[in-house]
Each structure stands twice: as structure tokens, then as C-alpha cells.
Short mmCIF file of C-alpha atoms and ligand atoms in Angstrom, two decimals:
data_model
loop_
_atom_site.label_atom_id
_atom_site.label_comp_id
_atom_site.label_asym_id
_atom_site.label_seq_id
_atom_site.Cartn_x
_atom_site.Cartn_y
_atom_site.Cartn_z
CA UNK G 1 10.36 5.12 -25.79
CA UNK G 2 9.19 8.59 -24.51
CA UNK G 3 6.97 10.26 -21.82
CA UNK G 4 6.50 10.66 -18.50
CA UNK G 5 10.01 8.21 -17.96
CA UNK G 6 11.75 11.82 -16.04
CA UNK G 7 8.35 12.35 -14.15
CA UNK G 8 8.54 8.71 -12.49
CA UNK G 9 12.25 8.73 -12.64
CA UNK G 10 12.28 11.98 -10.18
CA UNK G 11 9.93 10.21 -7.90
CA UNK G 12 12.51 7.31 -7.09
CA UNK G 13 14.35 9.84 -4.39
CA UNK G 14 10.84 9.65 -2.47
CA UNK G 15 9.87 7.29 -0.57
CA UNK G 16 10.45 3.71 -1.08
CA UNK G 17 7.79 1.44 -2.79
CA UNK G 18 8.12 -1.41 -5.17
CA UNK G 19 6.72 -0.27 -7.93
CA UNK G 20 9.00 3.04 -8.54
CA UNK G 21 10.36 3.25 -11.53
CA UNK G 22 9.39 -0.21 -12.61
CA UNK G 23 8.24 -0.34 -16.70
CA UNK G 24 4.95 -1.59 -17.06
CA UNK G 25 3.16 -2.76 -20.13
CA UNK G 26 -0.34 -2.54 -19.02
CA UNK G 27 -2.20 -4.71 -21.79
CA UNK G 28 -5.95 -3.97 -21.90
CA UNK G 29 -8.51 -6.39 -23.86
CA UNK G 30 -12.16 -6.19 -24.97
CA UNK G 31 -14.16 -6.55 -21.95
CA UNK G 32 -16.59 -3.91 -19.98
CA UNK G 33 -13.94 -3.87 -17.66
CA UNK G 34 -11.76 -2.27 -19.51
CA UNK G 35 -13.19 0.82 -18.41
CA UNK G 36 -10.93 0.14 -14.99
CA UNK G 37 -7.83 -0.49 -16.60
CA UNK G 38 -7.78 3.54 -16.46
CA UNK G 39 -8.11 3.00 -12.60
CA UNK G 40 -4.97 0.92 -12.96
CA UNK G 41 -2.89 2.91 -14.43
CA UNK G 42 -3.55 5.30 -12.47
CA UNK G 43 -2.44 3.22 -9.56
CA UNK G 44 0.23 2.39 -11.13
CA UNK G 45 1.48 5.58 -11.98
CA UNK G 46 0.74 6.62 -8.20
CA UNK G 47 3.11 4.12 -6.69
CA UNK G 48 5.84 5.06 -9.13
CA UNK G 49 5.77 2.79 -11.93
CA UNK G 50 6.40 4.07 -15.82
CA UNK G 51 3.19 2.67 -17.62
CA UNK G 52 3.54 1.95 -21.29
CA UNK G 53 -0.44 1.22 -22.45
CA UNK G 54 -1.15 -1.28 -25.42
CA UNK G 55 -5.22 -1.93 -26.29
CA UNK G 56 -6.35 -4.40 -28.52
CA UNK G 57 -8.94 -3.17 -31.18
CA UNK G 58 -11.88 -4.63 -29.33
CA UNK G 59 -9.98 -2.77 -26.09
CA UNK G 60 -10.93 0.50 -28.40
CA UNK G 61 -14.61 0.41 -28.42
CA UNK G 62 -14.69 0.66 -24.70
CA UNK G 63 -12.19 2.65 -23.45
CA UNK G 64 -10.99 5.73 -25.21
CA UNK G 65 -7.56 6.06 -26.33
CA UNK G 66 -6.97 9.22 -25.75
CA UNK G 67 -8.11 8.27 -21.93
CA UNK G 68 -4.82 6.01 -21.22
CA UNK G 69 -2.66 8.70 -23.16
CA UNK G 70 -3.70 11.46 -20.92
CA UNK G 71 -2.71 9.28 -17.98
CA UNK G 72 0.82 7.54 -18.54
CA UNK G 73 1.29 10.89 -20.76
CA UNK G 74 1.81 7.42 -23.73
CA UNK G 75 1.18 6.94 -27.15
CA UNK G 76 -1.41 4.15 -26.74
CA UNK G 77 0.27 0.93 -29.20
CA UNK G 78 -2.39 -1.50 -30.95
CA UNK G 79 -1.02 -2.13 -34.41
CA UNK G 80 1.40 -5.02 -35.15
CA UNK G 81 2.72 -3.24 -38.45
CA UNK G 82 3.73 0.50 -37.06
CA UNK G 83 5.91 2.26 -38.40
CA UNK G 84 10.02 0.95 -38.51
CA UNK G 85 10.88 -1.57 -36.40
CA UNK G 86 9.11 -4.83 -34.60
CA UNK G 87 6.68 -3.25 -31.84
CA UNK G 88 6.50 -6.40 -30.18
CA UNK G 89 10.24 -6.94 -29.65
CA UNK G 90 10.72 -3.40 -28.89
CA UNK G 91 7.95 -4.02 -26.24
CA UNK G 92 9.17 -6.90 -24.75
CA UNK G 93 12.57 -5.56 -24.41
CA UNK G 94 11.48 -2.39 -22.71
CA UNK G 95 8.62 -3.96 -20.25
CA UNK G 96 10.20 -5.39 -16.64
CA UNK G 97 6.18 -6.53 -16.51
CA UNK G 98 3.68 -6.71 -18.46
CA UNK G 99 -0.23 -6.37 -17.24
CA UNK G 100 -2.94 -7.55 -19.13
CA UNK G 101 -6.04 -6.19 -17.04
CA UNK G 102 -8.77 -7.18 -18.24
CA UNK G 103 -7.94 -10.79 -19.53
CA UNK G 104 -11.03 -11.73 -22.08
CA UNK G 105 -11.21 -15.38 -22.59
CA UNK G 106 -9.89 -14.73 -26.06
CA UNK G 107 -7.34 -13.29 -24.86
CA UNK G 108 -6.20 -16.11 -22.35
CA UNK G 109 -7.44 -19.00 -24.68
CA UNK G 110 -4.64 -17.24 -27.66
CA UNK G 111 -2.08 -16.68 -25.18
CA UNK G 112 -2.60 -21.05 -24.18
CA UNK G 113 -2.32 -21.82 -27.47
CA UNK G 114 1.27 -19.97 -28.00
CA UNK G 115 -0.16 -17.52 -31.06
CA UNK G 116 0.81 -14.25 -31.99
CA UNK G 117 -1.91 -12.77 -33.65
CA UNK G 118 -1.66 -9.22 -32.43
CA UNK G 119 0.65 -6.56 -30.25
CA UNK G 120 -0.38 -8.20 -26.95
CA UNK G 121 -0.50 -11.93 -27.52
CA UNK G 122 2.88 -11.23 -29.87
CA UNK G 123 4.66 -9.55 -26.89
CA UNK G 124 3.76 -12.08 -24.41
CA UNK G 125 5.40 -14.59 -26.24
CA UNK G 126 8.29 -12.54 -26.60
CA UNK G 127 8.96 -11.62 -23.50
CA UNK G 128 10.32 -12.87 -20.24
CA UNK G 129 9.50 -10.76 -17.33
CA UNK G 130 6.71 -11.17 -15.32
CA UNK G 131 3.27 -11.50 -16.54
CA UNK G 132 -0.08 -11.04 -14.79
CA UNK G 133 -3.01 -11.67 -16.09
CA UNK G 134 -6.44 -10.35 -14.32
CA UNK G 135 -9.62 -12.26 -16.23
CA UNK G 136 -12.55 -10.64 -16.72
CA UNK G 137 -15.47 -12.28 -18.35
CA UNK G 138 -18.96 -13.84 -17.38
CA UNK G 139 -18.97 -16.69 -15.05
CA UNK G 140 -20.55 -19.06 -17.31
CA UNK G 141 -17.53 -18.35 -19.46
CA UNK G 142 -14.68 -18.62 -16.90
CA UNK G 143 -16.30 -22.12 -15.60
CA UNK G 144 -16.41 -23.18 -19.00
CA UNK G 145 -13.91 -26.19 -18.99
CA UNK G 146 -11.94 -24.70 -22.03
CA UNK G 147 -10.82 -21.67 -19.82
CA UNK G 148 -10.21 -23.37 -16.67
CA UNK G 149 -8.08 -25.42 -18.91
CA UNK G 150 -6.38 -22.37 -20.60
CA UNK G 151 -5.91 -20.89 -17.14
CA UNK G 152 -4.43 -23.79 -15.68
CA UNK G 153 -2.35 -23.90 -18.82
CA UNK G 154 -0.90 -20.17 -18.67
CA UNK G 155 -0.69 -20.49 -14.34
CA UNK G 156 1.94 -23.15 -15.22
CA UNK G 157 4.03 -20.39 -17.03
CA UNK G 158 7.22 -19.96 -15.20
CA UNK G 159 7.03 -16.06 -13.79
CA UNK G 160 2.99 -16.10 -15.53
CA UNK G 161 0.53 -15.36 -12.57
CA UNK G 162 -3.60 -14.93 -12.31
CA UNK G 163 -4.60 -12.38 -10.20
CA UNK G 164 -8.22 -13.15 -9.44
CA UNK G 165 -11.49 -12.91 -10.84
CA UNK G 166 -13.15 -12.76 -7.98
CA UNK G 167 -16.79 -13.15 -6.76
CA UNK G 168 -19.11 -10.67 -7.51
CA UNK G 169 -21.43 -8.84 -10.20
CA UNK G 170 -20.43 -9.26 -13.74
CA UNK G 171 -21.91 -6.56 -16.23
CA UNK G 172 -24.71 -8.72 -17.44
CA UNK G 173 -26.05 -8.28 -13.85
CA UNK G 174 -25.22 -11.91 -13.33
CA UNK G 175 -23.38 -12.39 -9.63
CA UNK G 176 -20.51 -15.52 -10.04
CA UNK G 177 -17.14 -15.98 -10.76
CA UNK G 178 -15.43 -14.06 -13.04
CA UNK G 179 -15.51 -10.01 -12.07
CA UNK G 180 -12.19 -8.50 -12.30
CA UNK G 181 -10.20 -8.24 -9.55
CA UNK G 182 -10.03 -4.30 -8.40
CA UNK G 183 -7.20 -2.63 -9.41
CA UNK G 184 -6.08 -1.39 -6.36
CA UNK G 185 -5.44 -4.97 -5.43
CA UNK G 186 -3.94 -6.01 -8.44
CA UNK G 187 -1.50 -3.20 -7.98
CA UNK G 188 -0.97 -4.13 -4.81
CA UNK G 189 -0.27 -7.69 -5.82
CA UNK G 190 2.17 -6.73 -8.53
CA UNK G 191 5.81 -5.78 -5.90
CA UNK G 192 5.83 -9.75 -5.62
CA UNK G 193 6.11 -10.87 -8.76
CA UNK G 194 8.20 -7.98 -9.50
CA UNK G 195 10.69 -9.48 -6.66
CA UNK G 196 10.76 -12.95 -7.76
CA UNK G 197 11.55 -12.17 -10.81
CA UNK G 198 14.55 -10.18 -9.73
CA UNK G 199 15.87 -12.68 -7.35
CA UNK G 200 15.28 -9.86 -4.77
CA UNK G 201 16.16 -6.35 -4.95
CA UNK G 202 16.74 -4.61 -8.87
CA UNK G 203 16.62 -1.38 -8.62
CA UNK G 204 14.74 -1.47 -5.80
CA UNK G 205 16.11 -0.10 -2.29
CA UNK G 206 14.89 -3.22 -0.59
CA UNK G 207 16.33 -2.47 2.46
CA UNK G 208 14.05 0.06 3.50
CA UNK G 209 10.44 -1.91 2.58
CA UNK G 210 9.76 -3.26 6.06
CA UNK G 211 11.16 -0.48 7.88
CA UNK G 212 9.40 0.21 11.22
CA UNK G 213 7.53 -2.98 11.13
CA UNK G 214 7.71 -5.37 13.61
CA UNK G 215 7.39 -9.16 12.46
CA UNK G 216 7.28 -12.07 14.40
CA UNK G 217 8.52 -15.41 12.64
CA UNK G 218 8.05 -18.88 13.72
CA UNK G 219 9.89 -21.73 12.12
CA UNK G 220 11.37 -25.53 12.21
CA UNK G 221 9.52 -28.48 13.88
CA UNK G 222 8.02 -28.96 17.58
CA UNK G 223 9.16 -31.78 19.62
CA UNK G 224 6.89 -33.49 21.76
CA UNK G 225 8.93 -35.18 24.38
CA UNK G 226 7.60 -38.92 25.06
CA UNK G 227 10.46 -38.99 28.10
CA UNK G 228 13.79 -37.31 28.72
CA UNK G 229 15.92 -38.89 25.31
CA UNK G 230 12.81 -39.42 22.76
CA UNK G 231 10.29 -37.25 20.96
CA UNK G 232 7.29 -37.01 18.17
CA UNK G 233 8.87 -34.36 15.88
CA UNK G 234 8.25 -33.69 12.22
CA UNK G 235 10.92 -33.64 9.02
CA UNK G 236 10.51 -29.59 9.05
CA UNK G 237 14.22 -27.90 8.66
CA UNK G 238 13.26 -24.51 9.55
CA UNK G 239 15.22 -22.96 6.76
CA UNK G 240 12.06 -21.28 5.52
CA UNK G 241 11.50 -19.41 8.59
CA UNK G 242 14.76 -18.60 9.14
CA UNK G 243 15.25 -16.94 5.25
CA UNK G 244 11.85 -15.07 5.65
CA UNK G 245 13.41 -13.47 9.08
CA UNK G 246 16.71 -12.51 7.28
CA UNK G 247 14.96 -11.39 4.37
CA UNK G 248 12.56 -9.22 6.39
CA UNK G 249 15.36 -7.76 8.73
CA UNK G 250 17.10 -6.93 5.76
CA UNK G 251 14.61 -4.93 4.72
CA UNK G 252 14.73 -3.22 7.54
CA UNK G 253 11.69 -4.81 9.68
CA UNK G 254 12.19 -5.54 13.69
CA UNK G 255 12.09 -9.65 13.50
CA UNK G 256 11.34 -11.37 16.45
CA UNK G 257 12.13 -15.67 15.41
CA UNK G 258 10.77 -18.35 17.83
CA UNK G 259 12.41 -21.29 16.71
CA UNK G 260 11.77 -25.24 17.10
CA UNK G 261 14.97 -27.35 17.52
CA UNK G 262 16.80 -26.56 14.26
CA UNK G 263 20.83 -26.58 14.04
CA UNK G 264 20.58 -23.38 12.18
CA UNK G 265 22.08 -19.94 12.60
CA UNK G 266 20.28 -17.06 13.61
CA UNK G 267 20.52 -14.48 10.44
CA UNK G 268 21.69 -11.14 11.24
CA UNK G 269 19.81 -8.07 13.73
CA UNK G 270 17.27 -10.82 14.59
CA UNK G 271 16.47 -11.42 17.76
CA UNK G 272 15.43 -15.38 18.67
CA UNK G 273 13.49 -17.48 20.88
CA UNK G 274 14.12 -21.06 21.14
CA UNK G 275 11.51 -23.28 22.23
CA UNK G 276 10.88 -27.33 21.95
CA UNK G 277 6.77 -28.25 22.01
CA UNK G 278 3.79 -26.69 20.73
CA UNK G 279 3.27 -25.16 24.16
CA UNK G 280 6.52 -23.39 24.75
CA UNK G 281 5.63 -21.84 21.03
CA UNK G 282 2.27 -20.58 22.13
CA UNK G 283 4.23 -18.97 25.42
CA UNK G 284 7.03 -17.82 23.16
CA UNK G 285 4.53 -16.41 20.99
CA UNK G 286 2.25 -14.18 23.61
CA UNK G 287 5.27 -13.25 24.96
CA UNK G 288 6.40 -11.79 21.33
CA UNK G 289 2.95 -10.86 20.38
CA UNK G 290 2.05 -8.76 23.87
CA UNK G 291 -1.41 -7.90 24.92
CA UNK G 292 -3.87 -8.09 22.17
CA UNK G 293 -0.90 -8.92 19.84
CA UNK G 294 -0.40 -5.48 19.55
CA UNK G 295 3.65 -5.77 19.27
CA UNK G 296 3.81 -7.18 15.60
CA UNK G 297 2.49 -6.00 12.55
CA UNK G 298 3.02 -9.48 11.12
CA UNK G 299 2.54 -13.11 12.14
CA UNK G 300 4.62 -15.27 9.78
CA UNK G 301 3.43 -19.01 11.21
CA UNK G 302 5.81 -21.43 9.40
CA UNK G 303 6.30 -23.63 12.00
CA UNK G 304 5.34 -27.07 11.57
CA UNK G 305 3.34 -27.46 15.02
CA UNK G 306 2.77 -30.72 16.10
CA UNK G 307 -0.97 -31.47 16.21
CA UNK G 308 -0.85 -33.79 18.82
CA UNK G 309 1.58 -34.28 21.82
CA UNK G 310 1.65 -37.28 24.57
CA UNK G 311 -0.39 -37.61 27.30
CA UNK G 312 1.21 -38.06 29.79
CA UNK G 313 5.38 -37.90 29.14
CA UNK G 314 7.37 -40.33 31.10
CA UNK G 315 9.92 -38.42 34.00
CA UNK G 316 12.07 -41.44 33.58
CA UNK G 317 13.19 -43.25 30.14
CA UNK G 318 10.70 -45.61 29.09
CA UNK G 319 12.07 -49.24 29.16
CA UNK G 320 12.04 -52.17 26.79
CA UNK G 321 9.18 -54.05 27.20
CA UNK G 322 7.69 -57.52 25.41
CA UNK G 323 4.71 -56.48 23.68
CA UNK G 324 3.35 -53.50 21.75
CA UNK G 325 3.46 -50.14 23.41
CA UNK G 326 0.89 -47.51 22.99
CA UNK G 327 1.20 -44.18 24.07
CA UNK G 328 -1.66 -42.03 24.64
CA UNK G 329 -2.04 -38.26 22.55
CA UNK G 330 -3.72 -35.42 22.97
CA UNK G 331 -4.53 -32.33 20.64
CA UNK G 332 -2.27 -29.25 20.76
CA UNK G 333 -3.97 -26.18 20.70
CA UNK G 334 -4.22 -24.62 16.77
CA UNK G 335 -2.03 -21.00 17.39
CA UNK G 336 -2.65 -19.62 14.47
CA UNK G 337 -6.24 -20.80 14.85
CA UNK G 338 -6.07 -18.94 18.32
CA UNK G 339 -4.96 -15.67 17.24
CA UNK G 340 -7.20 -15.64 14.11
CA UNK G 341 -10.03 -16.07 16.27
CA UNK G 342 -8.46 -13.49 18.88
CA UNK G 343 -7.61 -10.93 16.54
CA UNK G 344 -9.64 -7.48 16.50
CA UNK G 345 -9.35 -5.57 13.66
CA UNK G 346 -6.71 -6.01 11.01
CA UNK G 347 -3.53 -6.37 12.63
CA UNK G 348 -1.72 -7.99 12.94
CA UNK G 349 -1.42 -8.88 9.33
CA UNK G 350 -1.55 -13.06 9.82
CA UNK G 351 0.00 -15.45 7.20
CA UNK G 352 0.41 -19.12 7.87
CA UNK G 353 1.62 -22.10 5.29
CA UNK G 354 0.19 -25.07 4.59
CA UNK G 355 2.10 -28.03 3.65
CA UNK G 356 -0.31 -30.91 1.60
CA UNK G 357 0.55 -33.64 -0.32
CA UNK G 358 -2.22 -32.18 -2.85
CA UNK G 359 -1.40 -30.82 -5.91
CA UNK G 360 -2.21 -27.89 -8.52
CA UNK G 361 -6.32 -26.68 -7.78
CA UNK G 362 -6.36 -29.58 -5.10
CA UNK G 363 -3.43 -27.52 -2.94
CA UNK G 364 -5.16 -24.06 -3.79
CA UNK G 365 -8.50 -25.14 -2.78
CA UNK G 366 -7.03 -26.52 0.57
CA UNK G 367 -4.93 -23.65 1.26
CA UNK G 368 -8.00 -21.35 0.97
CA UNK G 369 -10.11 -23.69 3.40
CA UNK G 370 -7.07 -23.17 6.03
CA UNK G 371 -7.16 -19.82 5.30
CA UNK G 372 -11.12 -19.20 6.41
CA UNK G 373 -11.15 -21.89 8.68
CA UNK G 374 -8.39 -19.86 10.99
CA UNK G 375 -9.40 -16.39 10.03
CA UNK G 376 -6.06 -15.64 8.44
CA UNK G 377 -4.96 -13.00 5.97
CA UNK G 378 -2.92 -15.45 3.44
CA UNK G 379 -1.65 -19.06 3.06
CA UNK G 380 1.54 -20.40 1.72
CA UNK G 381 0.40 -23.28 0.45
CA UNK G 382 2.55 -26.18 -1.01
CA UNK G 383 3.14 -29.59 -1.76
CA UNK G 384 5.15 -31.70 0.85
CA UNK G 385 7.52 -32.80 -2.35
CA UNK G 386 8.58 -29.33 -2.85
CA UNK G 387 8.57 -28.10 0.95
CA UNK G 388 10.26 -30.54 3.12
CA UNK G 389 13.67 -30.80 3.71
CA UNK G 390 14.61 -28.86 0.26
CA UNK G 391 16.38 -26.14 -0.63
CA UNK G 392 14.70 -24.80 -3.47
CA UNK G 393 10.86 -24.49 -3.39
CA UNK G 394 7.79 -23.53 -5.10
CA UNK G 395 4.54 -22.58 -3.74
CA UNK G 396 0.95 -21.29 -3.97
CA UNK G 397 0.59 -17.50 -1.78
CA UNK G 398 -3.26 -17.76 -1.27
CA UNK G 399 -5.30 -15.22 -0.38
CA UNK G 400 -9.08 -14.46 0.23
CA UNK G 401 -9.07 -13.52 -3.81
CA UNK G 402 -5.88 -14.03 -5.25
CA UNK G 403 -3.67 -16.49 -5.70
CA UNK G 404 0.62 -15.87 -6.66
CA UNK G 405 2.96 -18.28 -7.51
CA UNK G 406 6.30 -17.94 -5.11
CA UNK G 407 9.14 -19.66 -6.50
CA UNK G 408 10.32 -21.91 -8.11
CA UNK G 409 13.49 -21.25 -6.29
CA UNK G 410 15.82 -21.20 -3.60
CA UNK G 411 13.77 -20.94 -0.16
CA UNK G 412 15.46 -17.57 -0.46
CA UNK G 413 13.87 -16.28 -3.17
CA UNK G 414 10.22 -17.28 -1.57
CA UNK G 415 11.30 -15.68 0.97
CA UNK G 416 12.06 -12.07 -0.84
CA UNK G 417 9.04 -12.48 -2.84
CA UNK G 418 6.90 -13.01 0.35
CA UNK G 419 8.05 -9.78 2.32
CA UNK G 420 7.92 -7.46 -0.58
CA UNK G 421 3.95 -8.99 -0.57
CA UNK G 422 3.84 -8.26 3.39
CA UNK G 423 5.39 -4.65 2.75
CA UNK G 424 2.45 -3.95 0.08
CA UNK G 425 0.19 -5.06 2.41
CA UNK G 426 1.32 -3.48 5.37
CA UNK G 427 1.75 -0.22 3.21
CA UNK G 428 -1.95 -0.49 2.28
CA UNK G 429 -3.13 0.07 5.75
N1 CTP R 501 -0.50 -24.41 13.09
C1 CTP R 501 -0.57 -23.91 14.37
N2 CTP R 501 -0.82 -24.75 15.42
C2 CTP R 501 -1.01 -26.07 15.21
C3 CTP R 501 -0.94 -26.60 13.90
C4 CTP R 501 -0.69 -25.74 12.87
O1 CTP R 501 -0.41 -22.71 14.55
N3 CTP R 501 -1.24 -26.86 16.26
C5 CTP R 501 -0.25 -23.48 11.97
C6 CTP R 501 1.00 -23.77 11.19
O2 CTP R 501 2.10 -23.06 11.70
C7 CTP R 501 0.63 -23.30 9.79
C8 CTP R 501 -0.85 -23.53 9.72
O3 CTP R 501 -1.30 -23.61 11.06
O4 CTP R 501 0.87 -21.92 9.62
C9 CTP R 501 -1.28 -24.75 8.98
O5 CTP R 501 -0.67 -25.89 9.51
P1 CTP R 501 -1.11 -27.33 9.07
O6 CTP R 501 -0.37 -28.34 9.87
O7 CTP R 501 -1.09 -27.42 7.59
O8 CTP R 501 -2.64 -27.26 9.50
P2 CTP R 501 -3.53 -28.15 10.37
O9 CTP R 501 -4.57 -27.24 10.93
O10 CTP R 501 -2.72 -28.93 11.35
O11 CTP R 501 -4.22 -29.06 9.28
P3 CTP R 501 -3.90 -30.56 8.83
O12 CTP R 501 -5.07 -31.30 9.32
O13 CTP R 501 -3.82 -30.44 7.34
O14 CTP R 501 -2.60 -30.96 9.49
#
């Protein structure tokens, strides 16, 4: 494949983002919309990537060919049949993601089925990278029980994720959901599926994402202390925490790690607070935080904080007794709930986790309530099953209009994939 592969390639001795040098197959379908896919490339080409563009022939009645040419400096593909050779394979081969901004419901409803009935539903199936798919269509369509069942359908795709739509005005004039997510945040979304895939790092110079930030990490249980040898604790291991603070100092971030009681090791250049109860963490946590929170740039709350703790703890070791015992609790202050409400302005960047025993929509929906209800940037939301006391993992990274797939995986590998998100959105401002 030719073009602009030398212009992008010269770019990867400037400054480090996740996108450079990265070969994108940016897949546009037959919607209005398709007018911004020209946005997106643009982006795309901006933070580095090499953008191959393939339009589908409804694609070509709204946005010109020669429009995506003159940007990625391409040959625009659409046929199956052109010239030697399999287009699709060749495609598939070449892309390390592939885009398809704006989804139709076409579009998503042949991709659920598996068929192969032109360049981009043919190349989907053939390859294995990363795919993201941004719908765009009315709202009466994307409610439409067929699609939600197509899109639940293609979100179950290992490495497939739906960026969006989102809330807003649709073409017709109509407000709902189903307007395309805007491309600067489906750009911006892109670096973390790009490092999940990868297993962390490629060709990427991942040390150098987080550099200059300053993150503060909480992790592993609270213990409540009922008297000097017992406690209400939870089954949280910590190990989370602890791989998004390694991951994030190797990349170059300042970490600051207030642990629970975990037997773990602190990773490496990470500097760590121990504490036992909910209200050490909040102490632990102003102290990290400062005045304002102005220290961090990013809160990562993955502590499991104990929502209640005992009234009144005993000095001495409680005794047998005869009869029941009942022992008196009362709330612990929400911290992330705290400094959501605290917070002025947009730093620092907050993301907490929610652990449910819902599933699939159920877990999404509840991760977004968590997310409004304590005025927080993004929720790692997941099912106890597949959080607790595992090493591998698979979640749900839910944001205000987005929602990624992290994992499935080694706790690791969530954790890569969710600092390469922090480092986009720290980059963005
Ligand atoms: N959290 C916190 N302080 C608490 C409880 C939770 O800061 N007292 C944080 C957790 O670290 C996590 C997020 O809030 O990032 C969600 O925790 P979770 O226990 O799922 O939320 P709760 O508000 O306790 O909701 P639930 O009723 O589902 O337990």
C-alpha cells in the first residue's frame, strides 16, 4: 500500500501519542454523518496515525471521494473485485484497526449476521485487530429491538467495541439517541483499544505517555476494626490497583498508591501509603491530593471502601457471650463522592470502578448511574464474577457517552489499556 506511510512515519520521532504510526482502516457507511468521517481522518492523521479510507457505495453519495483522498493522500477502496489480488485480505492484513464511523444499521445488522457482502463487512470478518464501530442512525432506528440486538451481538466481539451514539440532534431534526459520537472523541477513544489489543506497548514508546502526570491510586480492601484482633473487611486483593500504579509509573507518571491491608509488593518508582479503614483512606487521600486536589492529575479510586464501619469499636477484645451479638454500624463517608462534589473545574481527571453482580446493559446502566451520581469522569464497571479475587478480568470503562470494553485479560492488561485511556484524556486538556 502507498501514500502518506513516510509522512506519518517521520512524525514518530515527535512527540509521543498513541496513535503514531498506527494503520487505520477508517470504514465509512451511508449515513448524513458521513460527512464527519472527513473530520476523523483528519484527527487521525493529526495524532499520527496512517489512514487507509474504504466507503461503501451508499458512503459515495454523501461524501466525495476525492474528499478522503486529498486527506490520507489514499486511493479511496469500495469495490470487492479490484484489480489482482483479494482487497479484503490485503486489508485486513495491513489494518492494526479498523474504524467504521458512521455505523448505519445496515451496516451493524450485516456485520451480526457474519456476511460478507462488500469491502467493509468482508474485511471485518477477516480481520483480527481492533474494531470500533461509531452508529449513526435515527433514534427510532437504534431503539429498534433488532439493533439493540445486533449491537449487543457485535459488543460481545472479542477486541469489537461501540463508541457511542450519543444524545443529541439527528439530521431529521429529531433530538434522541442515535447521533454519532464526535470524532474528536472517538479519536480520542481509539489509544485504548489500540493497547489492549497489543497487550501493552507495540510500537508504541509507552514509557513516555504519562510523563509529568501525577496520579494518585487507591487499592485493596478497608478494614473496619470491631476490636484490637477482628474486622469487617471485603474479599478485594488489591492487585488491580497495584497493576494500574505499575503500569502508570511505567509510563512515566508520578504514582502516589494508598493501599488497604494487602500482602502485596509495591511495583517499582511508586511511592505508597498504607492505611487500614475508610477514614485513614480519606486522610491518606487529602494528604496525596493537597489543597483543592491540586497535586494529581488523576484519581484512580479502586479501592473497595467499606460502606459502613462499627459504631463504637471495642478497646478490649470482645468476649464470648450466650446469645446473639449485634454490633451497631454507621455510614462511611463516599470519597469519591466527596471529591466529585468538591472538584472545580476538570481536574483532577476522576475515575472510580464499580463492582455489581449485574451483568451486560444491567452493569453498564449501573456504572453510568455511579458515574453521575458522584460527579466522576469514568467508571470501571464489572461483574463481581470477573473482579474479585481473579487474576484475569474483563470489564465495562464507562463514560458520560462511551462505553470500552477492557479486557478480557490479565488485571495487567486492564490495567495498560486504562492508562493509555487516562493519557488521551489527560492529553486532551
Ligand atoms: N467509594 C468510595 N467511598 C466509599 C464507597 C465507595 O470512595 N465509601 C468508591 C470506590 O472506591 C469506587 C466507587 O466509589 O471507586 C464505587 O464503589 P461502590 O462500592 O461500587 O459504590 P457504592 O457507592 O458503595 O454503591 P453500592 O451501593 O453499589 O455499594
Amino acid at each position: 500500500m502507498s501514500g502518506k506511510e513516510d509522512t506519518a512515519q517521520a512524525r514518530v520521532s515527535g512527540p509521543p501519542a498513541s496513535l503514531v504510526g498506527r494503520r487505520i482502516t477508517l470504514c465509512v457507511s451511508g449515513s448524513i454523518a458521513a460527512y464527519k468521517a472527513a473530520v476523523l481522518a483528519r484527527a487521525l492523521l493529526h495524532a499520527g496515525a496512517i489512514v487507509q479510507p474504504v466507503m461503501t457505495q451508499a458512503a459515495l453519495q454523501f461524501l466525495g471521494r476525492s474528499t478522503l483522498e486529498g486527506l490520507t493522500g489514499r486511493p479511496v477502496r469500495s469495490e470487492m473485485f479490484e484489480g489482482p489480488g483479494e482487497p479484503h485480505v490485503e486489508l485486513a492484513r495491513w489494518s492494526q484497526l479498523l474504524v467504521l464511523a458512521p455505523a448505519t444499521a445496515d451496516l451493524m445488522a450485516r456485520l451480526a449476521q457474519g456476511r460478507a457482502n462488500d469491502l467493509i463487512t468482508a474485511t471485518a470478518l477477516c480481520a483480527r485487530c481492533p474494531v470500533a464501530l461509531a452508529p449513526a442512525m435515527h433514534p427510532a432506528m437504534w431503539e429498534h429491538p433488532l439493533t439493540q440486538s445486533n449491537a449487543a451481538r457485535l459488543r460481545e466481539l472479542p477486541g469489537w467495541s461501540l463508541l457511542g451514539p450519543v444524545f443529541g440532534e439527528v439530521a431529521s431534526g429529531d433530538e434522541g439517541l442515535g447521533r454519532m459520537l464526535e470524532p474528536e472523541q472517538i479519536a480520542a477513544a481509539l489509544p485504548v483499544l489500540l493497547a489492549g489489543s497489543e497487550q501493552s506497548g507495540g510500537s508504541q514508546p509507552a514509557a513516555q505517555l504519562l510523563s509529568g502526570r501525577r496520579l494518585v491510586v487507591t487499592a485493596g480492601p478497608t478494614a473496619e476494626d470491631l476490636d484490637p484482633v477482628r474486622s469487617l473487611t471485603n474479599r478485594s486483593s488489591g492487585k488491580m490497583g497495584f497493576a494500574i500504579a505499575a503500569s502508570a509509573a511505567r509510563r512515566g507518571a508520578q504514582v502516589t498508591l494508598i493501599a488497604g491491608p494487602v500482602a502485596l509488593e509495591t511495583p517499582a518508582g511508586v511511592s505508597r501509603i498504607d492505611v487500614r479503614s475508610a477514614l485513614e483512606m480519606r486522610s491518606a487521600l487529602q494528604q496525596a491530593l493537597g489543597e483543592g486536589a491540586a497535586l494529581a492529575d488523576a484519581l484512580v479510586m479502586c479501592a473497595a471502601v467499606a460502606d459502613y464501619r462499627p459504631q463504637q469499636p471495642s478497646t478490649a477484645k470482645l468476649k464470648r457471650g450466650t446469645g446473639t451479638l449485634t454490633i451497631e454500624l454507621v455510614p462511611n463517608p463516599d470519597l469519591l463522592a466527596e471529591l466529585g462534589q468538591a472538584r472545580v473545574g476538570q481536574r483532577p481527571f476522576l475515575l472510580g470502578f464499580a463492582v455489581e453482580t449485574a451483568a451486560g446493559g444491567e452493569l453498564i446502566a449501573a456504572g453510568r448511574a455511579k458515574l453521575v451520581r458522584k460527579k466522576v469522569d469514568a467508571i470501571v464497571a464489572n461483574a463481581a464474577s470477573d473482579a474479585l479475587g481473579t487474576d484475569d478480568t474483563r470489564a465495562v470503562l464507562v463514560t458520560r457517552d462511551a462505553e470500552l470494553p477492557l479486557g478480557p485479560g490479565s488485571k495487567q492488561l486492564v490495567a495498560d489499556q486504562l492508562t493509555e485511556f487516562l493519557a488521551a484524556r489527560l492529553q486532551e486538556g
